[in-house]
Amino acid sequence: MSSKSKLILIQRVLIWALYFFSGFILYSERGILPSKLITFSRIIYPLSVFWLQIRIKKRTNFLPIDSKMTTSQLWFNLLPVIASLLTVTFSLTNVFLYILGKIT
């Protein structure tokens, strides 16, 4: 394994560890964000993990958009991306606010 591939592996492990830690805090602790955002994140979080794993394993684009797609196909491809990005944002914000609250 070259040093570049080791560095990429370490970066991916750190990112996944942070994301799984944010999920642990999301489910085990009381959320710092408003309850509707926490509920949304708790519902979509497992789906976002599986969706990301499928996209990484297949090595496809995160937004496979084509000009020949119908509106329903476009929404079918866009909704998981939007929901996953919102969940990542909410869960990471929640964990950073949680850590900040524990520090202060």
Coordinates of N, CA, C and O in Angstrom, one line a residue:
M1 N 0.8 -1.2 0.0 CA 0.0 0.0 0.0 C 0.9 1.2 0.0 O 1.8 1.4 0.8
S2 N 0.6 2.1 -0.9 CA 1.4 3.4 -1.0 C 1.0 4.3 0.1 O -0.1 4.2 0.7
S3 N 1.8 5.3 0.3 CA 1.5 6.3 1.4 C 0.2 7.1 1.1 O -0.5 7.5 2.0
K4 N 0.0 7.3 -0.2 CA -1.2 8.1 -0.6 C -2.5 7.3 -0.3 O -3.4 7.8 0.2
S5 N -2.5 6.0 -0.6 CA -3.6 5.2 -0.3 C -3.8 5.0 1.2 O -5.0 4.9 1.7
K6 N -2.7 5.0 2.0 CA -2.9 4.9 3.4 C -3.5 6.2 4.0 O -4.3 6.1 4.9
L7 N -3.1 7.3 3.4 CA -3.6 8.6 3.9 C -5.1 8.6 3.5 O -5.9 9.1 4.4
I8 N -5.5 8.2 2.4 CA -6.9 8.2 2.0 C -7.7 7.2 2.9 O -8.8 7.6 3.4
L9 N -7.2 6.1 3.2 CA -7.8 5.1 4.2 C -8.0 5.8 5.5 O -9.1 5.7 6.1
I10 N -7.0 6.4 6.0 CA -7.0 7.1 7.4 C -8.1 8.2 7.4 O -8.9 8.3 8.3
Q11 N -8.1 9.0 6.3 CA -9.1 10.0 6.2 C -10.5 9.4 6.2 O -11.4 9.9 6.9
R12 N -10.8 8.4 5.4 CA -12.1 7.8 5.4 C -12.5 7.2 6.7 O -13.6 7.3 7.2
V13 N -11.5 6.5 7.4 CA -11.8 6.0 8.7 C -12.2 7.1 9.7 O -13.1 6.9 10.5
L14 N -11.5 8.2 9.7 CA -11.8 9.3 10.6 C -13.1 9.9 10.3 O -13.9 10.2 11.3
I15 N -13.4 10.1 9.1 CA -14.7 10.6 8.7 C -15.9 9.7 9.1 O -16.9 10.2 9.7
W16 N -15.7 8.4 8.8 CA -16.8 7.5 9.2 C -16.9 7.4 10.8 O -18.0 7.3 11.3
A17 N -15.8 7.4 11.5 CA -15.8 7.4 12.9 C -16.5 8.6 13.5 O -17.4 8.5 14.4
L18 N -16.3 9.8 12.9 CA -17.0 11.0 13.4 C -18.5 10.9 13.1 O -19.3 11.2 13.9
Y19 N -18.8 10.3 11.9 CA -20.2 10.2 11.5 C -20.9 9.2 12.4 O -22.1 9.4 12.9
F20 N -20.3 8.1 12.7 CA -20.9 7.1 13.6 C -21.0 7.6 15.1 O -22.0 7.3 15.8
F21 N -20.0 8.4 15.5 CA -20.1 9.0 16.8 C -21.2 10.0 16.9 O -21.9 10.1 17.9
S22 N -21.4 10.8 15.8 CA -22.5 11.7 15.8 C -23.9 10.9 15.8 O -24.8 11.4 16.4
G23 N -23.9 9.8 15.2 CA -25.1 9.0 15.2 C -25.4 8.4 16.6 O -26.5 8.3 17.1
F24 N -24.3 8.0 17.3 CA -24.4 7.5 18.7 C -24.9 8.6 19.6 O -25.8 8.4 20.4
I25 N -24.4 9.8 19.5 CA -24.9 10.9 20.3 C -26.4 11.3 19.9 O -27.2 11.6 20.7
L26 N -26.7 11.2 18.6 CA -28.0 11.5 18.1 C -29.1 10.5 18.8 O -30.1 11.0 19.1
Y27 N -28.7 9.3 18.9 CA -29.7 8.3 19.4 C -29.6 8.1 21.0 O -30.6 7.8 21.6
S28 N -28.4 8.3 21.6 CA -28.3 8.1 23.0 C -28.5 9.3 23.9 O -28.9 9.1 25.0
E29 N -28.3 10.4 23.4 CA -28.4 11.6 24.2 C -29.6 12.5 23.8 O -30.1 12.3 22.7
R30 N -30.0 13.4 24.6 CA -31.0 14.3 24.2 C -30.4 15.3 23.3 O -29.4 15.8 23.5
G31 N -31.1 15.6 22.2 CA -30.6 16.4 21.1 C -30.5 17.9 21.6 O -31.3 18.4 22.4
I32 N -29.6 18.6 21.0 CA -29.4 20.0 21.3 C -30.2 20.8 20.3 O -30.7 21.9 20.6
L33 N -30.3 20.3 19.1 CA -31.1 21.0 18.1 C -32.6 20.9 18.4 O -33.0 20.1 19.2
P34 N -33.4 21.7 17.7 CA -34.9 21.5 17.8 C -35.3 20.1 17.6 O -34.8 19.3 16.8
S35 N -36.4 19.7 18.3 CA -36.8 18.3 18.3 C -37.2 17.8 16.9 O -37.0 16.6 16.6
K36 N -37.8 18.6 16.0 CA -38.2 18.2 14.7 C -36.9 17.9 13.9 O -37.0 16.9 13.1
L37 N -35.9 18.6 14.0 CA -34.6 18.3 13.3 C -34.0 17.0 13.8 O -33.5 16.2 13.0
I38 N -34.1 16.8 15.1 CA -33.5 15.6 15.7 C -34.3 14.4 15.2 O -33.8 13.3 14.9
T39 N -35.7 14.5 15.2 CA -36.5 13.4 14.8 C -36.3 13.1 13.3 O -36.1 11.9 12.9
F40 N -36.2 14.1 12.5 CA -35.8 13.9 11.1 C -34.5 13.2 10.9 O -34.4 12.2 10.2
S41 N -33.5 13.6 11.7 CA -32.2 13.0 11.6 C -32.2 11.6 12.1 O -31.5 10.7 11.5
R42 N -32.9 11.3 13.1 CA -33.0 9.9 13.6 C -33.7 9.0 12.6 O -33.3 7.8 12.6
I43 N -34.6 9.5 11.9 CA -35.3 8.7 10.9 C -34.4 8.4 9.6 O -34.2 7.3 9.1
I44 N -33.7 9.4 9.2 CA -32.9 9.4 7.9 C -31.5 8.9 8.1 O -30.9 8.3 7.2
Y45 N -31.0 9.0 9.4 CA -29.6 8.6 9.6 C -29.2 7.2 9.1 O -28.2 7.0 8.4
P46 N -29.9 6.2 9.5 CA -29.6 4.8 9.0 C -29.7 4.7 7.5 O -28.8 4.0 6.9
L47 N -30.7 5.4 6.9 CA -30.8 5.3 5.5 C -29.6 6.0 4.8 O -29.1 5.6 3.7
S48 N -29.1 7.1 5.4 CA -28.0 7.8 4.8 C -26.7 7.0 4.8 O -25.9 7.0 3.9
V49 N -26.5 6.2 5.9 CA -25.4 5.4 6.0 C -25.4 4.3 4.9 O -24.4 4.1 4.2
F50 N -26.5 3.7 4.7 CA -26.7 2.6 3.7 C -26.6 3.2 2.3 O -25.9 2.7 1.4
W51 N -27.2 4.4 2.1 CA -27.1 5.1 0.8 C -25.7 5.4 0.4 O -25.2 5.2 -0.7
L52 N -24.9 6.0 1.4 CA -23.5 6.3 1.1 C -22.7 5.1 0.8 O -21.8 5.1 -0.1
Q53 N -22.9 4.0 1.6 CA -22.2 2.8 1.3 C -22.4 2.2 -0.1 O -21.5 1.8 -0.8
I54 N -23.7 2.3 -0.5 CA -24.0 1.8 -1.9 C -23.3 2.6 -2.9 O -22.8 2.1 -3.9
R55 N -23.4 4.0 -2.7 CA -22.7 4.9 -3.7 C -21.2 4.7 -3.7 O -20.6 4.7 -4.8
I56 N -20.6 4.5 -2.6 CA -19.2 4.3 -2.6 C -18.8 3.0 -3.2 O -17.8 2.9 -3.9
K57 N -19.5 1.9 -2.9 CA -19.2 0.6 -3.4 C -19.4 0.5 -4.9 O -18.5 -0.1 -5.6
K58 N -20.4 1.1 -5.4 CA -20.6 1.1 -6.9 C -19.8 2.1 -7.6 O -19.7 2.1 -8.8
R59 N -19.2 3.1 -6.9 CA -18.4 4.1 -7.4 C -19.1 4.9 -8.5 O -18.6 5.2 -9.6
T60 N -20.3 5.2 -8.2 CA -21.1 6.0 -9.2 C -21.2 7.5 -8.7 O -20.8 7.8 -7.6
N61 N -21.7 8.3 -9.5 CA -21.8 9.7 -9.1 C -22.9 9.8 -8.0 O -23.8 9.1 -8.0
F62 N -22.7 10.8 -7.2 CA -23.7 11.0 -6.1 C -25.0 11.6 -6.7 O -26.0 11.4 -6.1
L63 N -24.9 12.3 -7.8 CA -26.0 12.9 -8.5 C -26.1 12.4 -9.9 O -25.6 13.1 -10.8
P64 N -26.6 11.2 -10.2 CA -26.6 10.7 -11.5 C -27.8 11.3 -12.3 O -28.8 10.7 -12.4
I65 N -27.6 12.5 -12.8 CA -28.6 13.2 -13.5 C -28.3 13.2 -15.0 O -27.2 13.4 -15.4
D66 N -29.4 12.9 -15.7 CA -29.2 12.9 -17.2 C -30.4 13.7 -17.8 O -31.4 13.8 -17.2
S67 N -30.1 14.2 -19.0 CA -31.1 15.1 -19.6 C -32.3 14.3 -20.1 O -33.4 14.8 -20.4
K68 N -32.2 12.9 -20.2 CA -33.3 12.1 -20.7 C -34.2 11.6 -19.6 O -35.1 10.9 -19.8
M69 N -33.9 12.0 -18.3 CA -34.7 11.5 -17.2 C -36.1 12.2 -17.1 O -36.2 13.4 -17.5
T70 N -37.0 11.5 -16.6 CA -38.3 12.0 -16.3 C -38.3 12.8 -15.0 O -37.3 12.6 -14.2
T71 N -39.3 13.5 -14.7 CA -39.4 14.3 -13.4 C -39.3 13.3 -12.2 O -38.6 13.6 -11.3
S72 N -40.0 12.2 -12.3 CA -40.1 11.3 -11.2 C -38.7 10.6 -11.0 O -38.3 10.4 -9.9
Q73 N -38.0 10.3 -12.1 CA -36.6 9.7 -12.0 C -35.7 10.8 -11.4 O -34.8 10.4 -10.5
L74 N -35.8 12.0 -11.7 CA -35.0 13.1 -11.2 C -35.2 13.2 -9.7 O -34.3 13.2 -8.9
W75 N -36.5 13.2 -9.2 CA -36.8 13.4 -7.8 C -36.3 12.1 -7.1 O -35.9 12.2 -5.9
F76 N -36.4 10.9 -7.7 CA -36.0 9.7 -7.1 C -34.5 9.7 -6.8 O -34.0 9.1 -5.9
N77 N -33.7 10.4 -7.7 CA -32.3 10.5 -7.5 C -31.9 11.7 -6.6 O -30.9 11.6 -5.9
L78 N -32.7 12.7 -6.6 CA -32.4 13.9 -5.8 C -32.8 13.8 -4.3 O -32.0 14.3 -3.4
L79 N -33.9 13.2 -4.0 CA -34.4 13.1 -2.6 C -33.4 12.4 -1.7 O -33.2 12.9 -0.6
P80 N -32.8 11.3 -2.0 CA -31.9 10.7 -1.1 C -30.7 11.6 -0.8 O -30.1 11.6 0.3
V81 N -30.2 12.3 -1.8 CA -29.0 13.1 -1.7 C -29.4 14.3 -0.8 O -28.6 14.6 0.2
I82 N -30.5 14.9 -1.0 CA -30.9 16.1 -0.2 C -31.1 15.6 1.3 O -30.6 16.3 2.2
A83 N -31.8 14.5 1.5 CA -32.1 14.0 2.8 C -30.8 13.6 3.5 O -30.6 13.9 4.7
S84 N -29.9 13.0 2.8 CA -28.6 12.6 3.4 C -27.7 13.8 3.8 O -27.1 13.8 4.9
L85 N -27.7 14.8 2.9 CA -26.9 16.0 3.2 C -27.5 16.7 4.4 O -26.7 17.2 5.3
L86 N -28.8 16.8 4.5 CA -29.4 17.5 5.7 C -29.1 16.7 6.9 O -28.8 17.3 8.0
T87 N -29.2 15.3 6.9 CA -28.9 14.5 8.0 C -27.5 14.6 8.5 O -27.2 14.7 9.7
V88 N -26.6 14.6 7.5 CA -25.2 14.8 7.9 C -25.0 16.2 8.6 O -24.3 16.3 9.6
T89 N -25.5 17.2 8.0 CA -25.4 18.5 8.6 C -26.0 18.6 10.0 O -25.4 19.1 10.9
F90 N -27.2 18.1 10.2 CA -27.9 18.2 11.4 C -27.2 17.3 12.5 O -27.0 17.7 13.6
S91 N -26.7 16.1 12.1 CA -26.1 15.2 13.1 C -24.7 15.8 13.5 O -24.4 15.7 14.7
L92 N -24.0 16.3 12.6 CA -22.7 16.8 12.9 C -22.8 18.1 13.7 O -22.0 18.3 14.7
T93 N -23.8 18.9 13.4 CA -24.0 20.1 14.2 C -24.4 19.8 15.6 O -23.9 20.4 16.6
N94 N -25.2 18.8 15.7 CA -25.7 18.3 17.0 C -24.5 17.8 17.9 O -24.4 18.1 19.0
V95 N -23.6 17.0 17.2 CA -22.5 16.5 18.0 C -21.5 17.6 18.4 O -20.9 17.6 19.5
F96 N -21.3 18.5 17.5 CA -20.4 19.6 17.8 C -20.9 20.5 19.0 O -20.2 20.9 19.9
L97 N -22.2 20.8 18.9 CA -22.9 21.5 20.0 C -22.8 20.7 21.3 O -22.7 21.3 22.4
Y98 N -23.0 19.4 21.2 CA -22.9 18.5 22.4 C -21.5 18.6 23.0 O -21.4 18.7 24.2
I99 N -20.5 18.5 22.2 CA -19.1 18.5 22.7 C -18.8 19.9 23.2 O -18.2 20.0 24.3
L100 N -19.3 20.9 22.6 CA -19.1 22.3 23.1 C -19.8 22.5 24.4 O -19.2 23.1 25.3
G101 N -20.9 21.9 24.6 CA -21.6 22.0 25.9 C -20.9 21.2 27.0 O -21.0 21.6 28.1
K102 N -20.3 20.1 26.6 CA -19.6 19.3 27.6 C -18.3 20.0 28.0 O -17.8 19.9 29.2
I103 N -17.7 20.8 27.1 CA -16.4 21.4 27.4 C -16.6 22.7 28.3 O -15.9 22.9 29.2
T104 N -17.7 23.4 28.0 CA -18.0 24.6 28.7 C -18.8 24.4 30.0 O -19.3 23.5 30.3

